[in-house]
Amino acid sequence: MNAKDNVIASLVAVLGTELPADKIAELLEVPKSSKLGDYAFPTFSLAKVRRQAPPLIAQSLVAAIDQTGYEQVVATGAYVNFFLDKSAFAQDILTTVLTAGEHYGDSDLGAGGNVPIDMSSPNIAKPMSMGHLRSTVIGNSLAKIYSKIGYHPYKINYLGDWGTQFGKLIVAYHKWGSEAEIKADPIGNLLKYYVRFHKEAETDPALDDEGRLWFKKLEDGDPEATHLWEWFRGLSLAEFNKIYQRLGVEFDSDNGEAYYNDKMDPVVQELTDKHLLQESQGAQIVDLTAEGLTPALIKRSDGATLYITRDLAAAIDRYNKFHFAKSLYVVGSEQTEHFKQLKAVLEKMGHTWAQDIVHVPFGLITKDGKKLSTRKGNVVLLDKVLDDAVDLAKAQIAAKNPDLANADQVAHQVGVGAVIFHDLKNDRLDSFDFSLQEVVRFEGETGPYVQYTNARAQSILRKAGTKLDLTTSKLALTDPQAWDVLKYLADFPNIIKRAATEYEPSVVAKFALRLAKAFNKYYANSKILVADDELNARLALVSAVSQVLQAALDLLGVQAPAEM
Ligand code: ARG
């Protein structure tokens, strides 16, 4: 039981049925200053029923509360202030963390429910964008967080490998492309053709028609179109895989849009049978006026299917496969309307499970205040970002720790970790302007700072060289400097749950920063390696901090080198 639960239990014991435990948990505050205690319970909500002034209620509660396990419990105005017994708390939390090991914070909230996570999902024949990077790292972190609380995540890379753009690309390749160019730099040149296509189509609209025609051919299985498409797809996937490998992200499936090409007929049939399809200017649509949404375009007048048609087939397929507890889609906030339409159509079809579909949107990354756009060629190349970050890490290591044994591997862990952490530390809906300088900054609120704090803890433990004694009495830590650190350690299980309910890895990242900061403050103000009675308890604290920092970094998909 953690400290907060203890306080809740103490209050339940004296309040009985007057206030339920969850209500107490909601009311309980953490005072701004620890001079006012570790937890404070406001009595205002009891005043009406008791017909008593809040300060009097606070006093009578204090008189009734069993004070064992607390330093003191006092009434201050309308509040009951709880001061935890610090050494008992330290014993309790250090035992819990160190005996649970990597399982500290695990729970079975999810009861084994399946959670498919649609993530990354870049588009073939284009470079992976910053948006896809965000989706990849947020999705990967959510998978880890959900797994820790007892769900079964399935990471799905729903590749954008189908749609009119492939018709356009084929036209562009026929007109301006060459095999040699593509072999030399696949994505670079495919992008070049694509950009040129859009530029020329501005003055020559016939190009668009030609593009649509070729996509139709592709949908109908035309051998030349299929051959080119497979070629483009294979080359692109190989490039994407290089990035995934560097990021340390793996998928359970990369069934993308094309996989659903032959699985849409039953969906269209179902829509027809349920009288949901309407004709509008030759196209087939589902009217969503009642839902306050624009109509969902299911089939174009030439019979070609659309993005949402494939998403409908994919959503149904996922439900049939997984009977999911939740189905997540980590996709930029600019697609909010699309996912509202998707859910609305599924609900109209009578699929009650549509309510468990969750769009997890995130904010836009701009560059110099402008939207990044593949079409306009205004892109940030991810490979380059990772290269630069790793180079910078290498330079830092060479300056600070020139004798480090596996410097290249550590530079990779630190450089890539910096990029991932930078992406995850802000609330996911916040938009930010991309600046490489900012991403690879190693001071302040960054991944390398957290990694460095863990490495420092590891180095203290190496220097101490002793084995920890986990006997409870040997874990009593009285140093007030350690107090914040202990409270953060105790908070980790709640942090994980909050990150999960809010679909927000930043909750974990911000926690890691707080814990690292508190630990560095402790380190600056206390002598750890002094042979006295509390040495074992201090080392236990250092060990617990390192363990929880590593666990937090792992939940973010960031590695934790033991030395750097
Ligand atoms: N490929 C799409 C894009 O880059 C994202 C796909 C998101 N997932 C989905 N099921 N629609 O915009």
Coordinates of C-alpha atoms and ligand atoms in Angstrom, one line a residue:
M1 CA 0.0 0.0 0.0
N2 CA 1.4 3.4 -0.8
A3 CA 1.5 6.4 1.4
K4 CA -1.6 8.0 -0.1
D5 CA -3.6 4.8 0.3
N6 CA -2.6 4.8 4.0
V7 CA -3.9 8.3 4.5
I8 CA -7.1 7.4 2.7
A9 CA -7.5 4.3 4.9
S10 CA -7.0 6.4 8.0
L11 CA -9.7 8.8 6.9
V12 CA -12.1 6.0 5.9
A13 CA -11.6 4.5 9.4
V14 CA -13.0 7.6 11.0
L15 CA -15.5 8.8 8.4
G16 CA -17.2 5.4 7.8
T17 CA -19.9 5.8 5.2
E18 CA -19.9 9.6 5.4
L19 CA -17.5 9.8 2.5
P20 CA -16.5 7.0 0.1
A21 CA -12.8 6.3 -0.4
D22 CA -12.7 7.4 -4.0
K23 CA -14.2 10.8 -3.0
I24 CA -11.6 11.1 -0.3
A25 CA -8.8 10.3 -2.8
E26 CA -10.2 13.1 -5.0
L27 CA -10.3 15.7 -2.2
L28 CA -6.8 14.9 -0.8
E29 CA -4.3 17.5 -1.6
V30 CA -0.5 17.7 -1.5
P31 CA 0.3 21.0 0.2
K32 CA 2.6 23.4 -1.6
S33 CA 5.0 23.5 1.3
S34 CA 6.0 20.4 3.2
K35 CA 5.8 22.5 6.3
L36 CA 2.1 21.9 6.1
G37 CA 2.5 18.1 5.9
D38 CA 2.6 15.6 3.1
Y39 CA -1.1 15.3 2.5
A40 CA -3.9 17.6 3.5
F41 CA -7.6 16.8 3.7
P42 CA -10.1 19.7 3.4
T43 CA -13.2 19.3 5.5
F44 CA -15.4 21.8 3.7
S45 CA -17.5 19.1 2.0
L46 CA -18.5 17.7 5.4
A47 CA -19.7 21.0 6.9
K48 CA -23.2 20.9 5.4
V49 CA -24.2 17.5 6.7
R50 CA -22.5 17.8 10.0
R51 CA -23.8 21.4 10.5
Q52 CA -20.4 22.3 12.0
A53 CA -17.7 24.7 11.1
P54 CA -14.9 23.1 9.1
P55 CA -12.1 23.9 11.6
L56 CA -14.1 22.1 14.3
I57 CA -14.6 19.1 12.0
A58 CA -10.8 19.1 11.3
Q59 CA -10.2 19.0 15.1
S60 CA -12.6 16.3 15.8
L61 CA -11.2 14.1 13.0
V62 CA -7.6 14.6 14.3
A63 CA -8.8 13.5 17.7
A64 CA -10.3 10.3 16.2
I65 CA -7.5 9.3 13.8
D66 CA -5.1 6.6 14.8
Q67 CA -1.7 8.3 14.6
T68 CA 0.5 5.2 14.3
G69 CA 2.6 5.3 11.2
Y70 CA 2.6 9.1 11.1
E71 CA 5.0 11.6 12.5
Q72 CA 2.0 13.7 13.4
V73 CA -1.6 14.4 12.2
V74 CA -2.7 18.0 13.0
A75 CA -5.6 20.3 12.3
T76 CA -4.7 23.6 10.6
G77 CA -7.7 25.7 10.0
A78 CA -10.2 23.6 7.9
Y79 CA -7.6 21.1 7.0
V80 CA -6.3 17.8 8.5
N81 CA -2.6 17.7 7.8
F82 CA -0.8 14.4 7.7
F83 CA 2.9 14.2 8.3
L84 CA 4.2 10.8 7.3
D85 CA 6.7 9.0 9.4
K86 CA 9.7 9.5 7.1
S87 CA 11.8 6.6 8.1
A88 CA 8.9 4.2 8.1
F89 CA 7.9 5.6 4.7
A90 CA 11.4 5.1 3.4
Q91 CA 11.6 1.5 4.6
D92 CA 8.2 0.8 3.0
I93 CA 8.9 2.3 -0.4
L94 CA 12.5 1.1 -0.7
T95 CA 11.5 -2.4 0.1
T96 CA 8.6 -2.3 -2.4
V97 CA 10.7 -0.9 -5.2
L98 CA 13.8 -3.1 -4.7
T99 CA 11.9 -6.3 -4.2
A100 CA 9.6 -5.8 -7.1
G101 CA 12.6 -5.0 -9.4
E102 CA 11.5 -4.4 -13.0
H103 CA 8.0 -5.3 -12.0
Y104 CA 7.6 -2.3 -9.8
G105 CA 4.5 -0.4 -11.1
D106 CA 3.0 -3.5 -12.9
S107 CA -0.7 -4.0 -12.5
D108 CA -3.4 -6.1 -14.0
L109 CA -5.9 -3.3 -14.7
G110 CA -6.1 -4.4 -18.4
A111 CA -7.0 -8.0 -17.4
G112 CA -5.3 -9.2 -20.6
G113 CA -7.5 -7.2 -23.0
N114 CA -6.2 -6.7 -26.5
V115 CA -5.2 -3.2 -27.7
P116 CA -4.3 -2.9 -31.3
I117 CA -2.3 0.3 -31.8
D118 CA -2.3 1.9 -35.3
M119 CA 1.0 3.7 -35.3
S120 CA 3.7 5.2 -37.5
S121 CA 1.9 4.3 -40.8
P122 CA 4.1 6.4 -43.2
N123 CA 3.3 6.6 -46.9
I124 CA 5.2 4.6 -49.4
A125 CA 7.3 6.5 -51.9
K126 CA 7.7 9.5 -49.6
P127 CA 10.2 10.1 -46.8
M128 CA 9.0 9.3 -43.4
S129 CA 7.9 12.7 -41.9
M130 CA 8.3 14.2 -38.5
G131 CA 4.6 13.4 -38.0
H132 CA 5.2 9.8 -38.6
L133 CA 8.1 9.9 -36.2
R134 CA 5.8 11.3 -33.5
S135 CA 3.2 8.6 -34.2
T136 CA 5.9 5.9 -34.1
V137 CA 7.4 7.0 -30.7
I138 CA 4.1 7.8 -29.1
G139 CA 2.6 4.5 -30.2
N140 CA 5.6 2.5 -29.1
S141 CA 5.5 4.1 -25.7
L142 CA 1.8 3.6 -25.3
A143 CA 2.3 -0.1 -26.2
K144 CA 4.8 -0.4 -23.4
I145 CA 2.7 1.5 -20.9
Y146 CA -0.4 -0.6 -21.8
S147 CA 1.6 -3.8 -21.5
K148 CA 2.8 -2.8 -18.1
I149 CA -0.7 -2.4 -16.8
G150 CA -1.8 -5.8 -18.1
Y151 CA -3.1 -5.3 -21.6
H152 CA -1.9 -7.0 -24.8
P153 CA -0.8 -4.3 -27.3
Y154 CA -0.5 -5.1 -31.0
K155 CA 1.6 -2.6 -32.9
I156 CA 0.2 -2.2 -36.4
N157 CA 2.1 -0.2 -39.0
Y158 CA -0.8 0.6 -41.3
L159 CA 1.3 1.6 -44.3
G160 CA 0.0 4.2 -46.7
D161 CA 0.6 2.0 -49.7
W162 CA -2.6 2.5 -51.6
G163 CA -4.5 5.4 -53.1
T164 CA -4.5 7.7 -56.1
Q165 CA -1.0 9.0 -55.3
F166 CA 0.3 5.7 -56.6
G167 CA -1.4 6.3 -59.9
K168 CA 0.2 9.8 -60.0
L169 CA 3.6 8.3 -59.2
I170 CA 3.4 5.8 -62.0
V171 CA 2.5 8.6 -64.4
A172 CA 5.4 10.7 -63.1
Y173 CA 7.8 7.7 -63.4
H174 CA 6.8 7.0 -66.9
K175 CA 7.3 10.7 -67.9
W176 CA 10.4 11.7 -66.1
G177 CA 11.8 8.8 -64.2
S178 CA 14.6 6.2 -64.7
E179 CA 15.4 2.9 -63.1
A180 CA 19.0 4.0 -62.5
E181 CA 17.9 7.2 -60.6
I182 CA 15.6 5.2 -58.4
K183 CA 18.2 2.6 -57.6
A184 CA 20.7 5.3 -56.6
D185 CA 18.3 7.0 -54.2
P186 CA 14.9 5.5 -54.0
I187 CA 12.9 7.7 -51.7
G188 CA 14.7 10.9 -52.8
N189 CA 13.9 10.4 -56.4
L190 CA 10.4 9.1 -55.9
L191 CA 9.8 12.2 -53.9
K192 CA 11.3 14.3 -56.7
Y193 CA 8.9 12.8 -59.2
Y194 CA 6.0 13.3 -56.9
V195 CA 6.8 16.9 -56.2
R196 CA 7.2 17.6 -59.9
F197 CA 3.9 15.9 -60.7
H198 CA 2.1 18.3 -58.4
K199 CA 3.9 21.3 -59.7
E200 CA 3.0 20.4 -63.3
A201 CA -0.5 19.4 -62.5
E202 CA -1.2 22.9 -61.3
T203 CA -1.1 24.1 -64.9
D204 CA -1.9 20.8 -66.6
P205 CA -5.0 19.3 -64.9
A206 CA -5.0 16.4 -67.4
L207 CA -2.2 14.9 -65.4
D208 CA -4.5 14.3 -62.5
D209 CA -6.9 12.4 -64.7
E210 CA -4.1 10.3 -65.9
G211 CA -3.1 9.6 -62.4
R212 CA -6.5 8.5 -61.4
L213 CA -6.7 6.2 -64.4
W214 CA -3.5 4.5 -63.4
F215 CA -4.7 4.0 -59.9
K216 CA -7.8 2.4 -61.2
K217 CA -5.6 0.1 -63.3
L218 CA -3.7 -0.8 -60.1
E219 CA -6.9 -1.5 -58.2
D220 CA -7.9 -3.8 -61.1
G221 CA -4.7 -5.7 -61.0
D222 CA -3.0 -4.5 -64.2
P223 CA 0.4 -6.3 -64.3
E224 CA 2.5 -3.2 -65.2
A225 CA 1.0 -1.1 -62.5
T226 CA 1.3 -3.8 -59.9
H227 CA 4.9 -4.4 -60.8
L228 CA 5.9 -0.8 -60.4
W229 CA 3.8 -0.5 -57.2
E230 CA 5.6 -3.5 -55.6
W231 CA 8.9 -2.2 -56.6
F232 CA 8.2 1.3 -55.0
R233 CA 6.8 -0.4 -51.9
G234 CA 9.7 -2.7 -51.3
L235 CA 12.3 0.1 -51.7
S236 CA 10.4 2.4 -49.4
L237 CA 9.9 -0.3 -46.7
A238 CA 13.6 -1.0 -46.7
E239 CA 14.3 2.7 -46.0
F240 CA 11.6 2.8 -43.3
N241 CA 13.0 -0.3 -41.7
K242 CA 16.4 1.4 -41.3
I243 CA 14.8 4.1 -39.3
Y244 CA 12.7 1.7 -37.2
Q245 CA 15.9 -0.2 -36.4
R246 CA 17.7 2.9 -35.2
L247 CA 14.7 3.8 -33.1
G248 CA 14.4 0.3 -31.7
V249 CA 10.8 -0.1 -32.7
E250 CA 9.3 -3.3 -34.0
F251 CA 5.8 -4.0 -35.3
D252 CA 3.5 -6.9 -35.0
S253 CA 2.0 -6.2 -38.4
D254 CA 2.6 -4.0 -41.4
N255 CA -0.7 -4.7 -43.1
G256 CA -1.4 -1.4 -44.7
E257 CA -4.1 0.0 -46.9
A258 CA -3.3 -2.2 -49.8
Y259 CA -3.9 -5.3 -47.7
Y260 CA -7.5 -4.2 -47.5
N261 CA -7.9 -3.7 -51.3
D262 CA -9.8 -7.0 -51.7
K263 CA -11.6 -6.8 -48.4
M264 CA -13.8 -3.8 -49.0
D265 CA -16.6 -5.4 -51.0
P266 CA -18.2 -7.0 -47.9
V267 CA -18.1 -3.6 -46.2
V268 CA -19.7 -1.8 -49.1
Q269 CA -22.2 -4.7 -49.2
E270 CA -23.0 -4.3 -45.5
L271 CA -23.4 -0.5 -46.0
T272 CA -25.8 -1.2 -48.8
D273 CA -27.8 -3.9 -46.9
K274 CA -28.2 -1.5 -44.0
H275 CA -29.4 1.3 -46.4
L276 CA -26.6 3.6 -45.4
L277 CA -25.2 4.3 -48.8
Q278 CA -26.5 7.2 -50.9
E279 CA -25.6 8.4 -54.3
S280 CA -24.3 11.9 -54.6
Q281 CA -23.0 13.2 -57.9
G282 CA -22.3 9.7 -59.1
A283 CA -20.3 8.8 -55.9
Q284 CA -21.4 6.7 -53.0
I285 CA -21.5 8.4 -49.6
V286 CA -22.8 7.9 -46.1
D287 CA -24.6 11.0 -44.9
L288 CA -23.5 12.1 -41.5
T289 CA -25.5 15.4 -41.2
A290 CA -27.2 14.1 -38.1
E291 CA -23.8 13.6 -36.5
G292 CA -22.7 17.1 -37.5
L293 CA -20.0 15.7 -39.8
T294 CA -19.3 16.0 -43.5
P295 CA -20.4 13.0 -45.5
A296 CA -18.1 10.0 -45.7
L297 CA -17.1 9.4 -49.3
I298 CA -17.0 5.6 -49.7
K299 CA -16.7 5.2 -53.5
R300 CA -15.8 7.6 -56.2
S301 CA -17.9 7.9 -59.3
D302 CA -15.3 5.8 -61.2
G303 CA -15.7 3.0 -58.6
A304 CA -12.4 3.7 -56.8
T305 CA -12.4 3.3 -53.1
L306 CA -11.0 5.9 -50.6
Y307 CA -9.0 6.2 -47.4
I308 CA -12.0 5.8 -45.2
T309 CA -13.3 2.8 -47.1
R310 CA -10.1 1.0 -46.3
D311 CA -10.2 2.2 -42.7
L312 CA -13.7 0.8 -42.3
A313 CA -12.5 -2.6 -43.6
A314 CA -9.4 -2.4 -41.3
A315 CA -11.4 -1.5 -38.2
I316 CA -13.8 -4.4 -38.7
D317 CA -11.0 -6.8 -39.4
R318 CA -9.3 -5.7 -36.2
Y319 CA -12.4 -6.2 -34.2
N320 CA -12.9 -9.7 -35.6
K321 CA -9.3 -10.6 -35.0
F322 CA -8.8 -9.1 -31.5
H323 CA -12.2 -8.4 -29.9
F324 CA -10.3 -5.5 -28.6
A325 CA -10.7 -3.7 -25.3
K326 CA -9.6 -0.5 -27.0
S327 CA -8.4 0.2 -30.5
L328 CA -6.0 3.1 -30.7
Y329 CA -5.1 5.2 -33.7
V330 CA -2.0 7.4 -33.1
V331 CA -2.5 9.9 -35.9
G332 CA -2.0 13.7 -36.2
S333 CA -4.8 15.9 -35.0
E334 CA -5.4 17.1 -38.6
Q335 CA -7.2 13.8 -39.1
T336 CA -9.7 14.3 -36.3
E337 CA -12.6 14.7 -38.6
H338 CA -11.7 11.5 -40.5
F339 CA -11.7 9.4 -37.3
K340 CA -15.0 11.0 -36.2
Q341 CA -16.5 9.9 -39.5
L342 CA -15.0 6.4 -39.2
K343 CA -16.6 6.0 -35.7
A344 CA -19.9 7.5 -36.8
V345 CA -20.2 5.2 -39.8
L346 CA -19.3 2.1 -37.8
E347 CA -21.9 3.2 -35.2
K348 CA -24.5 3.6 -37.8
M349 CA -23.7 0.1 -39.0
G350 CA -24.6 -1.0 -35.5
H351 CA -21.1 -2.0 -34.3
T352 CA -21.3 -1.0 -30.7
W353 CA -17.6 -1.7 -30.3
A354 CA -17.0 1.5 -32.3
Q355 CA -17.1 3.3 -28.9
D356 CA -13.8 1.6 -28.0
I357 CA -12.0 3.2 -30.9
V358 CA -9.8 6.0 -29.7
H359 CA -8.1 8.5 -31.9
V360 CA -5.0 9.6 -30.1
P361 CA -4.1 12.8 -31.9
F362 CA -1.0 14.9 -31.6
G363 CA 0.1 18.4 -32.6
L364 CA 1.8 19.6 -35.7
I365 CA 5.5 20.1 -36.1
T366 CA 6.3 23.2 -38.0
K367 CA 9.6 24.4 -39.4
D368 CA 10.4 28.1 -39.2
G369 CA 6.7 28.6 -38.4
K370 CA 5.6 26.9 -41.6
K371 CA 3.8 23.6 -42.1
L372 CA 6.0 20.8 -43.3
S373 CA 4.8 19.5 -46.7
T374 CA 6.1 16.6 -48.7
R375 CA 4.4 18.0 -51.8
K376 CA 6.2 21.3 -51.6
G377 CA 9.4 19.6 -50.8
N378 CA 9.6 21.4 -47.3
V379 CA 10.6 18.3 -45.3
V380 CA 12.8 17.4 -42.4
L381 CA 14.7 14.2 -43.1
L382 CA 14.6 11.8 -40.2
D383 CA 17.7 9.9 -41.1
K384 CA 19.6 13.2 -41.0
V385 CA 18.1 14.2 -37.7
L386 CA 19.2 10.9 -36.1
D387 CA 22.7 11.2 -37.7
D388 CA 23.2 14.7 -36.4
A389 CA 22.0 13.8 -32.9
V390 CA 24.3 10.8 -32.8
D391 CA 27.2 12.9 -34.0
L392 CA 26.6 15.5 -31.3
A393 CA 26.4 12.8 -28.7
K394 CA 29.7 11.5 -29.9
A395 CA 31.4 14.9 -29.6
Q396 CA 30.0 15.3 -26.1
I397 CA 31.3 11.9 -25.0
A398 CA 34.7 12.5 -26.5
A399 CA 34.9 15.8 -24.5
K400 CA 33.6 14.5 -21.2
N401 CA 34.5 10.8 -21.1
P402 CA 37.2 10.2 -23.7
D403 CA 38.1 6.7 -22.3
L404 CA 34.5 5.4 -22.5
A405 CA 34.8 1.8 -23.7
N406 CA 31.8 1.4 -26.1
A407 CA 31.6 5.0 -27.1
D408 CA 29.9 4.4 -30.4
Q409 CA 27.1 2.4 -29.0
V410 CA 26.5 4.9 -26.2
A411 CA 26.5 7.7 -28.7
H412 CA 23.8 5.9 -30.5
Q413 CA 21.8 5.4 -27.3
V414 CA 22.2 9.0 -26.3
G415 CA 21.6 10.6 -29.7
V416 CA 18.5 8.6 -30.6
G417 CA 17.3 8.8 -27.0
A418 CA 17.5 12.6 -27.2
V419 CA 15.3 12.7 -30.3
I420 CA 12.7 10.3 -28.8
F421 CA 12.6 12.0 -25.5
H422 CA 12.3 15.4 -27.1
D423 CA 9.3 14.2 -28.9
L424 CA 7.6 12.7 -25.9
K425 CA 8.2 15.2 -23.2
N426 CA 5.6 17.7 -24.3
D427 CA 1.9 17.1 -24.1
R428 CA 1.2 15.3 -27.3
L429 CA -1.3 17.9 -28.5
D430 CA 1.2 20.7 -28.2
S431 CA 2.6 21.8 -31.5
F432 CA 6.2 22.9 -31.7
D433 CA 8.6 24.3 -34.2
F434 CA 11.3 21.9 -35.2
S435 CA 14.8 23.0 -34.4
L436 CA 17.7 20.5 -34.5
Q437 CA 19.6 22.6 -32.0
E438 CA 16.7 22.2 -29.6
V439 CA 16.4 18.4 -30.1
V440 CA 20.1 17.6 -29.6
R441 CA 20.5 20.0 -26.6
F442 CA 21.9 17.8 -23.8
E443 CA 21.3 20.1 -20.9
G444 CA 18.1 21.0 -19.2
E445 CA 14.9 19.0 -19.7
T446 CA 16.3 16.4 -22.0
G447 CA 16.6 12.6 -22.4
P448 CA 20.4 12.8 -22.0
Y449 CA 20.0 14.6 -18.7
V450 CA 17.8 11.7 -17.4
Q451 CA 20.2 9.1 -18.9
Y452 CA 23.1 10.9 -17.3
T453 CA 21.5 10.9 -13.9
N454 CA 21.0 7.2 -14.1
A455 CA 24.6 6.7 -15.2
R456 CA 25.7 8.8 -12.2
A457 CA 23.6 6.6 -9.9
Q458 CA 25.1 3.5 -11.4
S459 CA 28.6 4.9 -10.9
I460 CA 27.9 5.5 -7.2
L461 CA 26.8 1.9 -6.8
R462 CA 29.9 0.7 -8.7
K463 CA 32.1 2.8 -6.4
A464 CA 30.4 1.5 -3.3
G465 CA 30.9 -2.0 -4.4
T466 CA 28.8 -3.5 -1.6
K467 CA 25.8 -5.7 -1.8
L468 CA 22.6 -4.1 -0.6
D469 CA 21.0 -5.4 2.6
L470 CA 17.3 -5.4 2.0
T471 CA 16.4 -6.1 5.6
T472 CA 13.6 -3.6 6.3
S473 CA 15.4 -2.1 9.4
K474 CA 18.4 -1.4 7.2
L475 CA 16.4 0.8 4.9
A476 CA 15.4 3.4 7.4
L477 CA 16.4 6.7 5.8
T478 CA 16.0 9.9 7.9
D479 CA 17.8 12.5 5.8
P480 CA 15.1 15.1 5.0
Q481 CA 17.0 15.8 1.7
A482 CA 15.9 12.3 0.5
W483 CA 12.2 13.1 1.1
D484 CA 11.2 14.4 -2.4
V485 CA 13.1 11.5 -4.0
L486 CA 11.2 9.0 -1.9
K487 CA 7.8 10.6 -2.7
Y488 CA 8.5 10.5 -6.4
L489 CA 9.5 6.8 -6.2
A490 CA 6.2 6.1 -4.5
D491 CA 4.3 7.9 -7.2
F492 CA 5.5 5.8 -10.1
P493 CA 2.6 3.3 -10.2
N494 CA 0.1 6.2 -10.3
I495 CA 2.1 7.9 -13.0
I496 CA 1.9 4.8 -15.3
K497 CA -1.8 4.6 -14.8
R498 CA -2.3 8.3 -15.5
A499 CA -0.2 8.1 -18.7
A500 CA -2.4 5.2 -19.8
T501 CA -5.8 6.8 -19.1
E502 CA -4.7 10.0 -20.7
Y503 CA -2.8 8.3 -23.6
E504 CA 0.0 10.6 -22.7
P505 CA 3.6 9.4 -22.6
S506 CA 4.6 12.9 -21.6
V507 CA 3.3 12.1 -18.1
V508 CA 6.1 9.5 -17.8
A509 CA 8.7 11.8 -19.4
K510 CA 7.9 14.7 -17.0
F511 CA 8.0 12.3 -14.1
A512 CA 11.5 11.1 -15.1
L513 CA 12.7 14.7 -15.3
R514 CA 11.3 15.5 -11.8
L515 CA 12.8 12.4 -10.3
A516 CA 16.2 13.0 -11.9
K517 CA 16.1 16.6 -10.7
A518 CA 15.2 15.6 -7.2
F519 CA 17.9 13.0 -7.1
N520 CA 20.6 15.4 -8.4
K521 CA 19.6 17.9 -5.7
Y522 CA 19.9 15.1 -3.1
Y523 CA 23.3 14.1 -4.5
A524 CA 24.5 17.7 -4.3
N525 CA 23.4 18.1 -0.7
S526 CA 24.2 14.8 0.9
K527 CA 27.3 12.7 1.3
I528 CA 26.3 9.3 0.1
L529 CA 29.4 7.2 0.4
V530 CA 30.1 7.7 4.0
A531 CA 30.5 4.7 6.3
D532 CA 27.7 5.3 8.8
D533 CA 24.5 3.6 9.9
E534 CA 22.5 4.9 7.0
L535 CA 25.0 4.0 4.2
N536 CA 23.0 0.9 3.3
A537 CA 19.7 2.9 3.2
R538 CA 21.3 5.6 1.0
L539 CA 22.7 3.1 -1.4
A540 CA 19.3 1.4 -1.5
L541 CA 17.8 4.8 -2.4
V542 CA 20.4 5.3 -5.2
S543 CA 19.6 1.8 -6.5
A544 CA 15.9 2.4 -6.4
V545 CA 16.3 5.7 -8.3
S546 CA 18.3 4.1 -11.0
Q547 CA 15.9 1.3 -11.3
V548 CA 12.9 3.6 -11.6
L549 CA 14.7 6.0 -14.0
Q550 CA 15.5 3.0 -16.2
A551 CA 11.9 1.7 -16.1
A552 CA 10.6 5.2 -17.0
L553 CA 13.0 5.5 -19.9
D554 CA 12.1 2.1 -21.0
L555 CA 8.4 3.0 -21.1
L556 CA 9.4 5.8 -23.4
G557 CA 11.5 3.6 -25.6
V558 CA 14.7 5.3 -24.6
Q559 CA 17.8 3.2 -23.7
A560 CA 19.7 3.8 -20.5
P561 CA 23.5 3.3 -20.8
A562 CA 25.2 2.4 -17.5
E563 CA 28.0 4.8 -18.3
M564 CA 28.2 7.8 -20.5
Ligands
ARG1 N1 -0.8 7.0 -43.9 C1 -1.5 8.0 -43.2 C2 -0.8 9.4 -43.3 O1 0.4 9.4 -43.4 C3 -1.8 7.7 -41.7 C4 -2.6 6.5 -41.5 C5 -3.2 6.5 -40.1 N2 -3.9 5.3 -39.8 C6 -5.1 5.0 -40.2 N3 -5.7 3.9 -39.9 N4 -5.8 5.9 -41.0 O2 -1.5 10.4 -43.2

